[in-house]
Short mmCIF file of C-alpha atoms and ligand atoms in Angstrom, two decimals:
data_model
loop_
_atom_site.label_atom_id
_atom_site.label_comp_id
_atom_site.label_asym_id
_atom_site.label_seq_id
_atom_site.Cartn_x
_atom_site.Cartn_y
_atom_site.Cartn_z
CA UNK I 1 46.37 -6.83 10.47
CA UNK I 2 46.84 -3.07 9.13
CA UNK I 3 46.70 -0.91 12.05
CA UNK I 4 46.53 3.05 12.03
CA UNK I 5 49.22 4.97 13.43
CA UNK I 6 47.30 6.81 15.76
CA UNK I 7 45.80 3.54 17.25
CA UNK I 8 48.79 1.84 17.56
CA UNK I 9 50.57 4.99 19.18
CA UNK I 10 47.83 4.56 21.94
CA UNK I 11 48.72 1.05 22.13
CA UNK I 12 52.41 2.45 22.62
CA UNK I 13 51.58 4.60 24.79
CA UNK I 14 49.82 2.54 27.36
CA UNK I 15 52.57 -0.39 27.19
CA UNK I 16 54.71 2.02 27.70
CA UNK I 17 53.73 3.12 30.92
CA UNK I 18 53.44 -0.64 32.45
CA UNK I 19 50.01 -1.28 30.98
CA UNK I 20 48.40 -4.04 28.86
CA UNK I 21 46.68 -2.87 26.33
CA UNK I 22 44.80 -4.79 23.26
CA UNK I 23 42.65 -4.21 20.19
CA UNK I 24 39.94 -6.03 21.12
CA UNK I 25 36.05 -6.96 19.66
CA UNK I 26 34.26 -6.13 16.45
CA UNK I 27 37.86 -4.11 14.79
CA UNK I 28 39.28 -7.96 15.22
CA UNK I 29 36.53 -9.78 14.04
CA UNK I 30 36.40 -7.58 10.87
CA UNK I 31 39.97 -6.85 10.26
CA UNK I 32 40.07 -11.13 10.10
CA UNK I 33 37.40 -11.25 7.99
CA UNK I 34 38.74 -8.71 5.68
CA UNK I 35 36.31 -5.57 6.10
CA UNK I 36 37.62 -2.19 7.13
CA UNK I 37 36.81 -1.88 10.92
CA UNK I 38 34.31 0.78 11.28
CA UNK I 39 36.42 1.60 14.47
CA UNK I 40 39.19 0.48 17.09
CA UNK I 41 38.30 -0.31 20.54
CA UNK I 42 41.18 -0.78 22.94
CA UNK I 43 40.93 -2.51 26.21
CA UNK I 44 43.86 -2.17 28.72
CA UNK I 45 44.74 -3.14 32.27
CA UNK I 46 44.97 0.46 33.15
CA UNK I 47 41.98 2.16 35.63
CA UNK I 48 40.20 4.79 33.95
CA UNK I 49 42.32 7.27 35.65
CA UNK I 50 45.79 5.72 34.89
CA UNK I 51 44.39 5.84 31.14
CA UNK I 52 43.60 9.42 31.59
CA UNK I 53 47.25 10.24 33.27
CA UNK I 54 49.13 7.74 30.00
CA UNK I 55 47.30 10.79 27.73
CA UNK I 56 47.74 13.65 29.59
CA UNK I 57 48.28 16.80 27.02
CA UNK I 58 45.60 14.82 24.65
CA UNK I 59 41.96 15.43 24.47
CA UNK I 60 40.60 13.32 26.38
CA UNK I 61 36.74 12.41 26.81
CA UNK I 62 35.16 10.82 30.09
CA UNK I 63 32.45 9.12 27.70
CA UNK I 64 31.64 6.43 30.00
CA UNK I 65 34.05 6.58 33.50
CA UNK I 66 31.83 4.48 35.65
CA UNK I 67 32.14 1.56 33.24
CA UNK I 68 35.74 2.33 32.36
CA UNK I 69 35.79 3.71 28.98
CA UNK I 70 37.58 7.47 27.90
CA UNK I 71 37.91 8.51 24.71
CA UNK I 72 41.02 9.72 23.45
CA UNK I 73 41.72 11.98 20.47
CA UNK I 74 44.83 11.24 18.78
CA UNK I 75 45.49 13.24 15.50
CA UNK I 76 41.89 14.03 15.36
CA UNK I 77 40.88 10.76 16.02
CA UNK I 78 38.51 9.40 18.55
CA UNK I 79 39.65 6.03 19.90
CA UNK I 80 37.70 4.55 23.08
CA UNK I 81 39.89 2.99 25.92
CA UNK I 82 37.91 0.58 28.22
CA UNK I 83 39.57 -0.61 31.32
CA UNK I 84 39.21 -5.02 31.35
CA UNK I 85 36.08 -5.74 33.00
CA UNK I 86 33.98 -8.41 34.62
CA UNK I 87 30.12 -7.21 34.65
CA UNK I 88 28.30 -8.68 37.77
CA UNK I 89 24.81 -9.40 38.44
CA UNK I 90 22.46 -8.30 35.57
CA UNK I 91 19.02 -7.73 37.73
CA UNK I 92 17.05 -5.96 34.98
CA UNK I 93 18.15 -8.44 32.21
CA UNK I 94 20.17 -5.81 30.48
CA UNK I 95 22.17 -3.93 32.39
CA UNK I 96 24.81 -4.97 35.07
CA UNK I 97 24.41 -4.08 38.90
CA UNK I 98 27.79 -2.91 38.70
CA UNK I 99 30.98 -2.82 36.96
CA UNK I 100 34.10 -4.45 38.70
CA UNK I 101 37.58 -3.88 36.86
CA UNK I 102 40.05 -6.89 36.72
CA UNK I 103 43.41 -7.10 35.90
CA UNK I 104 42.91 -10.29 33.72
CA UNK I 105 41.98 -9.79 29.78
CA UNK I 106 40.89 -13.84 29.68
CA UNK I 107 38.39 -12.13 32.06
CA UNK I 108 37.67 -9.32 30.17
CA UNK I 109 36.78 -11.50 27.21
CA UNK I 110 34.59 -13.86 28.70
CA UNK I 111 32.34 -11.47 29.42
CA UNK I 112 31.56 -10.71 25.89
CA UNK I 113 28.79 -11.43 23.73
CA UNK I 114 29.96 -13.76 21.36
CA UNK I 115 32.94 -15.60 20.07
CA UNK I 116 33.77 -13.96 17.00
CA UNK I 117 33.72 -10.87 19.35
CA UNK I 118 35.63 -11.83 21.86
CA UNK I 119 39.71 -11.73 20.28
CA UNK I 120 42.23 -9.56 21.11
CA UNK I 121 45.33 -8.25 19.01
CA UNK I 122 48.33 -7.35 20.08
CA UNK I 123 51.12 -5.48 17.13
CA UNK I 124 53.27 -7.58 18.85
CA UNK I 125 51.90 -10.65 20.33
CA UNK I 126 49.23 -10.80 17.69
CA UNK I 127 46.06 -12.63 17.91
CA UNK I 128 44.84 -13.28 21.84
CA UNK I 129 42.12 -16.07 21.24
CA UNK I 130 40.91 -17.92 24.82
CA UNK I 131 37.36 -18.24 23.17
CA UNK I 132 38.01 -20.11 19.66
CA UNK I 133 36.79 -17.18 17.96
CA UNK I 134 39.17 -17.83 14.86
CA UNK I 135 37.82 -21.40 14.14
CA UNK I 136 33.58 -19.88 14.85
CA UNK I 137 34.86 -17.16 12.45
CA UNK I 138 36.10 -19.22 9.64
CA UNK I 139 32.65 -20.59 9.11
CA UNK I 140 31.24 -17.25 10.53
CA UNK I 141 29.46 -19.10 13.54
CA UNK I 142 27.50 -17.09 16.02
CA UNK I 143 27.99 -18.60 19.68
CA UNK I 144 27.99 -17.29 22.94
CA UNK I 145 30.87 -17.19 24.68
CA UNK I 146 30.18 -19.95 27.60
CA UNK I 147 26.38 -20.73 28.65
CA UNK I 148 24.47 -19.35 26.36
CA UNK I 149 21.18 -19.25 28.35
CA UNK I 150 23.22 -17.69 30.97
CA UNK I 151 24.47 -15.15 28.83
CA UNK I 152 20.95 -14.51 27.13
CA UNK I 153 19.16 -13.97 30.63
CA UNK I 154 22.05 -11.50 31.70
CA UNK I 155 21.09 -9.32 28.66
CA UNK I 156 18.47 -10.16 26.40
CA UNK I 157 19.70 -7.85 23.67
CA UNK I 158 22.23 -10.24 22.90
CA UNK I 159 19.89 -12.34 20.89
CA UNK I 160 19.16 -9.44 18.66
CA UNK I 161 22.66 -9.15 18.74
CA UNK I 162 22.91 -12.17 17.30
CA UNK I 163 20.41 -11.79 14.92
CA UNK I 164 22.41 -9.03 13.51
CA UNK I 165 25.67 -10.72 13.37
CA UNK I 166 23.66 -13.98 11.77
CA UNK I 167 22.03 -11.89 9.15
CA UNK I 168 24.89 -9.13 8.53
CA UNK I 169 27.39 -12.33 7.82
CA UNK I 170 24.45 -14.73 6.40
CA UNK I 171 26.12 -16.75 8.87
CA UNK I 172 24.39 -20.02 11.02
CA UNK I 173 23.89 -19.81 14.53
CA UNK I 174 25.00 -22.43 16.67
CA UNK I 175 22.58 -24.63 17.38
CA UNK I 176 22.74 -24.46 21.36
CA UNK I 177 22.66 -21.00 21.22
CA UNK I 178 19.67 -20.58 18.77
CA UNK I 179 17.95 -22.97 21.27
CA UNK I 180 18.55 -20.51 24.01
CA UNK I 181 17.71 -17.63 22.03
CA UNK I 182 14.51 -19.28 20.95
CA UNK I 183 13.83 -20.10 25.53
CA UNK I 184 14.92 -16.66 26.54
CA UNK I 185 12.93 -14.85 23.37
CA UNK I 186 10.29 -12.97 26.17
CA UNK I 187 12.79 -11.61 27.93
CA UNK I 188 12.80 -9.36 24.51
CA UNK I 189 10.24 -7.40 26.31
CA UNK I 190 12.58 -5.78 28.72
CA UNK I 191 14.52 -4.09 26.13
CA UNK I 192 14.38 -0.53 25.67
CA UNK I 193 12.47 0.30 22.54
CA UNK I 194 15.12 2.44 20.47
CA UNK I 195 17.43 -0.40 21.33
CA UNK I 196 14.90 -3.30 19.48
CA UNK I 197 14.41 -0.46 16.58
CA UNK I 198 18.62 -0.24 16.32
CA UNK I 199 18.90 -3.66 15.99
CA UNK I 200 15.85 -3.98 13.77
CA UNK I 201 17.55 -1.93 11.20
CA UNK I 202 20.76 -3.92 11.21
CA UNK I 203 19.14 -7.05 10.83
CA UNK I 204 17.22 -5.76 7.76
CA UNK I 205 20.45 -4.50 6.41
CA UNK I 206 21.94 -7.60 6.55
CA UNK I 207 22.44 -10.17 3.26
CA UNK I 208 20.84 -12.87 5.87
CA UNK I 209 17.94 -11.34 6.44
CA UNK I 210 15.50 -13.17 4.45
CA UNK I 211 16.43 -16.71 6.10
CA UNK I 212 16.44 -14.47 9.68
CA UNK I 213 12.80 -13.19 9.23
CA UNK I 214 11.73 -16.56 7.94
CA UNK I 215 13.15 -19.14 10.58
CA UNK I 216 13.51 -16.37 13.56
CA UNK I 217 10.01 -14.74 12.95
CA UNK I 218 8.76 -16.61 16.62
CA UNK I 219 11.78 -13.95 18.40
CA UNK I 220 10.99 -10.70 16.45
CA UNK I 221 7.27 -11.29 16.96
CA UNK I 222 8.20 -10.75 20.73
CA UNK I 223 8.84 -7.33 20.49
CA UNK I 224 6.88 -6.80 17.10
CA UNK I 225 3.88 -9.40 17.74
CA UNK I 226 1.95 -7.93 14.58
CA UNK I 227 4.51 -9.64 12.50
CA UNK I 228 3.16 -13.52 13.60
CA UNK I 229 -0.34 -13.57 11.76
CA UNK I 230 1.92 -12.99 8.68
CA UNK I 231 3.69 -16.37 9.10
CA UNK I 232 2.13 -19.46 7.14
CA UNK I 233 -0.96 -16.82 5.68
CA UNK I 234 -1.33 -18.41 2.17
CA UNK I 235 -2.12 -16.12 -0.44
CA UNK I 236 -4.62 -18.29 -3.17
CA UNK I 237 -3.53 -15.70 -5.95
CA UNK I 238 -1.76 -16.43 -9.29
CA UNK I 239 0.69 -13.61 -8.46
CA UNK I 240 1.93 -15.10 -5.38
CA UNK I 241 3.95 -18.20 -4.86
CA UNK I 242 4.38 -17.61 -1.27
CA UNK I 243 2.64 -16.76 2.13
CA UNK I 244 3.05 -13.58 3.26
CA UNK I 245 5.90 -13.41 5.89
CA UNK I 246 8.05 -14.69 3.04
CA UNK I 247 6.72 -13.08 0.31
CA UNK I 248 7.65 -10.04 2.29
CA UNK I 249 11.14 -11.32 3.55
CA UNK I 250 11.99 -11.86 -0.07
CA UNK I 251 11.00 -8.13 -1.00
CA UNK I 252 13.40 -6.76 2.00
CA UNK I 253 15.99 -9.06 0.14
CA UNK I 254 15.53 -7.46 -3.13
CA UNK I 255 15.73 -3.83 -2.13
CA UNK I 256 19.02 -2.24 -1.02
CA UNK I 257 19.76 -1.95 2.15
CA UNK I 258 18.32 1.48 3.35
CA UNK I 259 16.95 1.42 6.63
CA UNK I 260 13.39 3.00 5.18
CA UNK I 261 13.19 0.83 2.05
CA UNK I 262 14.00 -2.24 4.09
CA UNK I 263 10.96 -1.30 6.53
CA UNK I 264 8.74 -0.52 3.64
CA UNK I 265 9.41 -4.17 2.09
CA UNK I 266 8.97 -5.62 5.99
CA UNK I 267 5.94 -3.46 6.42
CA UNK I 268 4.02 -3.20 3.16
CA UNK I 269 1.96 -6.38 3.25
CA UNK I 270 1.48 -6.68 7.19
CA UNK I 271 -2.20 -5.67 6.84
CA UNK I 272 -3.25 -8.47 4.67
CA UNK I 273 -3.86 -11.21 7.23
CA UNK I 274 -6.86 -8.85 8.17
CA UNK I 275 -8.12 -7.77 4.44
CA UNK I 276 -8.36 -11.87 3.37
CA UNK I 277 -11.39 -12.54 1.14
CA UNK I 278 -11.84 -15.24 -1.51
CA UNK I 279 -13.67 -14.99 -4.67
CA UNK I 280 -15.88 -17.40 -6.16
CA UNK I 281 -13.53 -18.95 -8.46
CA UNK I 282 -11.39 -19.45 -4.94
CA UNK I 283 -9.31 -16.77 -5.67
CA UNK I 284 -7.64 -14.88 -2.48
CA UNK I 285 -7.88 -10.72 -2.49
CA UNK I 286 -6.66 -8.23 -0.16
CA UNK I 287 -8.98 -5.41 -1.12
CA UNK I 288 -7.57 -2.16 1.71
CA UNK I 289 -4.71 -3.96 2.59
CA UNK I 290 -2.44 -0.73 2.10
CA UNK I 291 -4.82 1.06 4.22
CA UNK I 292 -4.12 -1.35 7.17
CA UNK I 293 -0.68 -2.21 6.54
CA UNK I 294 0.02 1.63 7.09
CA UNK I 295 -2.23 1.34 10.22
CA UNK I 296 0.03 -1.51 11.75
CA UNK I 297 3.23 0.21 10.52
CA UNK I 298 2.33 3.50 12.28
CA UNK I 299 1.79 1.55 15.61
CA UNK I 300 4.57 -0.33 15.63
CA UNK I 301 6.90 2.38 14.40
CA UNK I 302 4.97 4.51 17.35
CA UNK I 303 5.51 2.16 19.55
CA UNK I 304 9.59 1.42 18.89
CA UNK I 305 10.04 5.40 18.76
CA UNK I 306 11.35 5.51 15.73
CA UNK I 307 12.53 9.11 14.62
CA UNK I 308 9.66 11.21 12.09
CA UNK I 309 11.86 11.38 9.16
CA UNK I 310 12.07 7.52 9.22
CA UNK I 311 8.55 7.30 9.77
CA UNK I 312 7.02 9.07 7.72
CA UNK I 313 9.06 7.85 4.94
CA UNK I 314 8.21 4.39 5.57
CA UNK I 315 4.30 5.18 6.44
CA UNK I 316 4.25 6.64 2.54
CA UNK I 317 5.93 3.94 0.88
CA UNK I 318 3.75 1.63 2.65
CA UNK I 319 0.73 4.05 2.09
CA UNK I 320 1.28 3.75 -1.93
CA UNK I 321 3.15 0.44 -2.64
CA UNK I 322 0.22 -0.46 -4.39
CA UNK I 323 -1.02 2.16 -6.23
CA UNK I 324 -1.12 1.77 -10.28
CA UNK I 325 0.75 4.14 -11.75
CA UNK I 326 -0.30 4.59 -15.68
CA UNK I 327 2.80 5.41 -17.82
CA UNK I 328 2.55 8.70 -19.16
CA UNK I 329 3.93 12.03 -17.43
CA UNK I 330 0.21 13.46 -16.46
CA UNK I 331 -0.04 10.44 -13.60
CA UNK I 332 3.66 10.33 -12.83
CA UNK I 333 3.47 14.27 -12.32
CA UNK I 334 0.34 13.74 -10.35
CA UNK I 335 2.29 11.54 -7.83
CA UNK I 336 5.61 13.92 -8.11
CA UNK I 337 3.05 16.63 -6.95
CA UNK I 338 2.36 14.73 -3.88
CA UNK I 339 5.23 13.22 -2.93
CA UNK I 340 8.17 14.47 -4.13
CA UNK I 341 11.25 13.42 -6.42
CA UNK I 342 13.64 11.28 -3.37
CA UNK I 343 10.37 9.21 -2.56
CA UNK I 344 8.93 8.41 -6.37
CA UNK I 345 12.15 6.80 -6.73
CA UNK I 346 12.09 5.18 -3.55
CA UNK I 347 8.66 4.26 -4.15
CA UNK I 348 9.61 3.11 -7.55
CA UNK I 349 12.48 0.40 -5.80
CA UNK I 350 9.69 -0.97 -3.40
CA UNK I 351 7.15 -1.75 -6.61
CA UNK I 352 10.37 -3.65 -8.11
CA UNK I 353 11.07 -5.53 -5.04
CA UNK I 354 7.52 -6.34 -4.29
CA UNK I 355 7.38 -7.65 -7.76
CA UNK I 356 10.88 -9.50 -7.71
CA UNK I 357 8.48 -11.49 -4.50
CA UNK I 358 6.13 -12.39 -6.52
CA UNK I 359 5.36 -15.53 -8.73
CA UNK I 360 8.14 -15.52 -11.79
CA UNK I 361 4.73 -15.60 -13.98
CA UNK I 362 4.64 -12.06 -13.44
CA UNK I 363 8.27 -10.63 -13.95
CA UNK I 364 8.24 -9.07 -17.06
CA UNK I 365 6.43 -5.67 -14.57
CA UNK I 366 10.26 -4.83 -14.13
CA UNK I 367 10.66 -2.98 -17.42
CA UNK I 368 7.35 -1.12 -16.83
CA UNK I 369 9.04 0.31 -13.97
CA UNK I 370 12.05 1.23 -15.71
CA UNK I 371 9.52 3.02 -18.07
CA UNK I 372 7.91 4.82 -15.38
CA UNK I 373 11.28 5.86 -14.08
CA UNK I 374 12.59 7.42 -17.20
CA UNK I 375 9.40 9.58 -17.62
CA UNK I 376 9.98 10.80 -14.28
CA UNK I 377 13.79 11.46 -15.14
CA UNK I 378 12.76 13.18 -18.13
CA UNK I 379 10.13 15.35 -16.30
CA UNK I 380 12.73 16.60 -14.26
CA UNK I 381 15.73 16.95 -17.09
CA UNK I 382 13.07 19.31 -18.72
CA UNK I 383 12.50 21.12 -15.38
CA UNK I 384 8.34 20.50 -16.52
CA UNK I 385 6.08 21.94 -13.81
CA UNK I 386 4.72 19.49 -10.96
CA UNK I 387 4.65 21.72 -8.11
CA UNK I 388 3.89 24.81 -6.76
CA UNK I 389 7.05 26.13 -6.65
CA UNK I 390 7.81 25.40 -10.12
CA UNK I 391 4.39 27.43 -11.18
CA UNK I 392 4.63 30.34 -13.17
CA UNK I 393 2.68 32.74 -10.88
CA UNK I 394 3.49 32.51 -6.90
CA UNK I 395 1.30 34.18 -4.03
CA UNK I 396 3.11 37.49 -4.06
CA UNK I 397 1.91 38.07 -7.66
CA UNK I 398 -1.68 36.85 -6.96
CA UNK I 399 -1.45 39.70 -4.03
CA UNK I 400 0.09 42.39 -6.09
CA UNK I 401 -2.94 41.22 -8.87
CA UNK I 402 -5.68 42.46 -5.48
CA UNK I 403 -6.00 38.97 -4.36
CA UNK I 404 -6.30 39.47 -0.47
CA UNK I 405 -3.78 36.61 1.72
CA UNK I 406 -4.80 33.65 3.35
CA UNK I 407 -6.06 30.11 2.38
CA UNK I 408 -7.69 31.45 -0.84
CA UNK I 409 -4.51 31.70 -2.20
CA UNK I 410 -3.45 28.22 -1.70
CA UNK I 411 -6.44 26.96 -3.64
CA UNK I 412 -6.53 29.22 -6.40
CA UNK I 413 -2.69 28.16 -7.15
CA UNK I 414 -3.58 24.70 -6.13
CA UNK I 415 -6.02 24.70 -8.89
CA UNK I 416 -3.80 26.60 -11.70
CA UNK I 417 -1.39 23.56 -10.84
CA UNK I 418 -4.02 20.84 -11.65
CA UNK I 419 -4.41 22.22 -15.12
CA UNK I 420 -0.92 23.14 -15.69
CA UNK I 421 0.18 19.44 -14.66
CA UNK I 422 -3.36 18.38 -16.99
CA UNK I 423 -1.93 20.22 -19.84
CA UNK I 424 -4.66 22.21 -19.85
CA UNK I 425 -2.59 25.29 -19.02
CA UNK I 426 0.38 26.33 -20.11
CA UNK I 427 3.37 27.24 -17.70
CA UNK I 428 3.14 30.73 -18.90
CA UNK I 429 3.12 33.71 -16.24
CA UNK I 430 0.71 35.76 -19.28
CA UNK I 431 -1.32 32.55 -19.74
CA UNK I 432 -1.76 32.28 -16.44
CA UNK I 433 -2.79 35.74 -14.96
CA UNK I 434 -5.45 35.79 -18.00
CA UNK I 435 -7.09 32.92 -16.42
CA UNK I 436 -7.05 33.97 -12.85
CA UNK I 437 -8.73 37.20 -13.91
CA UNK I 438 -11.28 35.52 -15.23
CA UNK I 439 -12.05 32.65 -13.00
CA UNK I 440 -11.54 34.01 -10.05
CA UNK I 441 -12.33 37.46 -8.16
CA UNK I 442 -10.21 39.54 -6.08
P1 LIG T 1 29.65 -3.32 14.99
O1 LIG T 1 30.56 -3.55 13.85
O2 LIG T 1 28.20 -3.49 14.64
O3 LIG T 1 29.93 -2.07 15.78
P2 LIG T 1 30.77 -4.59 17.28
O4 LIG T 1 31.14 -6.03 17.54
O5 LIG T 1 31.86 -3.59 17.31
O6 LIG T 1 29.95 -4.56 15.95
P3 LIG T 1 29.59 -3.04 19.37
O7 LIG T 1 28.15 -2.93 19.77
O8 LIG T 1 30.29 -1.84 18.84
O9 LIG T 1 29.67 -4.25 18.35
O10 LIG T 1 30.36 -3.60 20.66
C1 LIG T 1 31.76 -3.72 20.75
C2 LIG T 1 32.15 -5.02 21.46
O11 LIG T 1 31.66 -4.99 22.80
C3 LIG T 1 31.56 -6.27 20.86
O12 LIG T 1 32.39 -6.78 19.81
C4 LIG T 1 31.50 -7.20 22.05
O13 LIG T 1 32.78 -7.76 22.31
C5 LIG T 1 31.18 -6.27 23.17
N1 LIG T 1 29.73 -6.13 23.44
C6 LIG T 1 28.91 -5.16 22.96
N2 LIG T 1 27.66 -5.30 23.41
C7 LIG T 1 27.67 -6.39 24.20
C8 LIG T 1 26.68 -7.04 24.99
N3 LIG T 1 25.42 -6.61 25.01
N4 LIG T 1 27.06 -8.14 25.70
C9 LIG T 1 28.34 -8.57 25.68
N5 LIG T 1 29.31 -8.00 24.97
C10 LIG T 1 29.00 -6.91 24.23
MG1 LIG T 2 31.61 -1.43 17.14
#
């Protein structure tokens, strides 16, 4: 295992002074597997404030004291230092009564979530491994460390947890596990909303995640209920091979792994359980289901507290995932007028994966898209017009033309825009003030 300086010097630095001290959790498990840690945790025999007296003269943070973990800075590096732990009595299904430190790192690991996240490495002594992490990890098993209904009704959001190790991985659950998970699912609804939205993303980021939403969509629908009428809803359409929970799973699959695309591709088709009507040839339709699938999204995304950037983001892409786009630059500047360059190509990646769902009858829609994407491109290479602030006259030149401020304004440049983007109008700052002289009066 390739260790950083400045983490092992904290290792150093701790044995040093009579403590134990041991790379421990998630840095193992990927440093094993292969993947870059995204950081080093360290867990050591040493009380908070023996940790804090090893690193006296360093920066050091009290991030969490009552819990036992400081955070050092070591050449500009944060590391966090946790003192071994057994956590008593969870009352409120998530978070211990109290914390009680031990002296015993067997005892520090057993209280953690999972297998594969409970090794420790020493430089030295190498791989500490009470749990048979190594062996779950080889075939990338999820499975709690001792009884794992026990462990799921001390904190619930360990079966989110391992939801997001099972579909970052693509890994199986163990099967005594997933049976607890499945028993303790309702305790879901204990757990603090922006914690079920954190794990939400990860589990759509993961390379799993089709196979999670598809078998696991009984636990989600604890915390996101509106996601249940989705499971088993045939479609009856030519384009579709499958219902909608998987039609929709397989679109989250095919987009990359951005935590607003993936929620688009979840989202997009949630309001067609309620839009359902069937032709006379027996043919299923889903006239509005946009409309309501943005509804739903909104609530949910309300109700999980999800930040406005995200939100809105997803809320459009939802709002116009079905739109028909013609291919020629009038309608794709229509839509760059309204929505902007970053989300016509996001928008763009959600028609592709929508389509990759769909029945294989229907694939050849891909190169259509690339055709509507290099219109766009080459709208913007040629810097053409598509908003306002690419328009030839601005407000301060209406006003120096006599035009008096205030909403006017807006709609007289609103309306030079439609024709400019029409090709009615040229771009032309001469052109331009001709017209407004005589359409419009001061
Ligand atoms: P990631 O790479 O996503 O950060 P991680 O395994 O490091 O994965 P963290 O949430 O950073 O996950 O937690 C660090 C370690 O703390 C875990 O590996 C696990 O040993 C332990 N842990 C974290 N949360 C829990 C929990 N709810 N219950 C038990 N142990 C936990
Ligand atoms: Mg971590």
């Amino acid at each position: 295992m390739i260790i950083p300086e400045h983490i092992l010097k904290a290792i150093d630095l701790l044995n040093s002074a009579g403590y134990e001290a041991y790379l421990v959790g998630g840095c193992v498990r990927d440093a094993l597997l292969g993947v870059q840690p995204k950081d080093y945790d360290i867990t050591t025999s040493a009380l908070p404030e023996q940790t804090k007296a090893v690193f006296n003269g360093y920066h050091v943070i009290e991030t969490g004291i009552k819990h036992g973990t400081v955070t050092v800075v070591i050449d500009h590096s944060p590391i966090e230092i946790t003192t071994y732990r057994v956590d008593q009595e969870y009352l409120d299904h998530r978070h211990p009564e109290n914390v009680v430190f031990t002296t015993s790192l067997k005892e520090d690991l057993a209280r953690r979530d999972f297998t594969i996240n409970a090794m420790a490495y020493h430089p030295k002594e190498g791989l500490i491994d009470y749990y048979d992490g190594k062996k779950d990890l080889d075939t990338c098993t999820i499975r709690c460390v001792g009884d794992p209904k026990e462990r799921f009704n001390e904190d619930a959001l360990r079966i989110l947890r391992a939801l997001r190790f099972a579909s970052r991985f693509d890994s199986p659950i163990d099967i005594d596990t997933e049976k607890a998970m499945r028993k303790c699912a309702g305790l879901l609804k204990k757990i603090s909303a922006e914690r079920i939205a954190a794990e939400l993303n990860e589990i759509l980021c993961g390379k799993g995640v089709r196979r999670i939403l598809v078998d696991e969509t009984e636990i989600l629908g604890v915390p996101i209920p509106e996601l249940l009428p989705m499971k088993g809803f045939e479609q009856n359409n030519p384009h579709h091979i499958y219902d909608v929970l998987t039609h929709s799973a397989v679109a989250v699959e095919s987009i990359p792994p951005e935590k607003d695309l993936r929620l688009a591709a979840l989202f997009h088709d949630i309001g067609k359980p309620f839009c359902y009507s069937e032709g006379e040839d027996g043919v299923g339709h889903f006239y509005g289901h946009a409309k309501q699938s943005e509804i739903i999204t909104k609530r949910i995304m309300d109700r999980l507290k999800y930040d406005n950037q995200t939100k809105d983001s997803v809320l459009l892409l939802v709002k116009y995932h079905d739109l028909h786009l013609e291919e020629n630059e009038k309608s794709i500047k229509r839509l760059l007028r309204k929505i902007g360059p970053e989300m016509f190509d996001k928008l763009i990646l959600l028609y592709c994966a929508d389509n990759l769902a769909q029945s294989p009858a229907y694939r050849d829609r891909q190169e259509g898209y690339d055709r509507l994407s290099a219109i766009a491109e080459k709208i913007l290479s040629e810097e053409q017009c598509f908003s306002l602030k690419d328009l030839a006259v601005n407000g301060s030149d209406l006003i120096r033309m006599g035009y008096r401020p205030g909403p006017a304004l807006g709609e007289i440049l609103d309306k030079l825009l439609t024709k400019v983007i029409d090709g009615k109008l040229n771009n032309d700052k001469e052109e331009l003030t001709r017209y407004i002289e005589k359409h419009f009066r001061p």
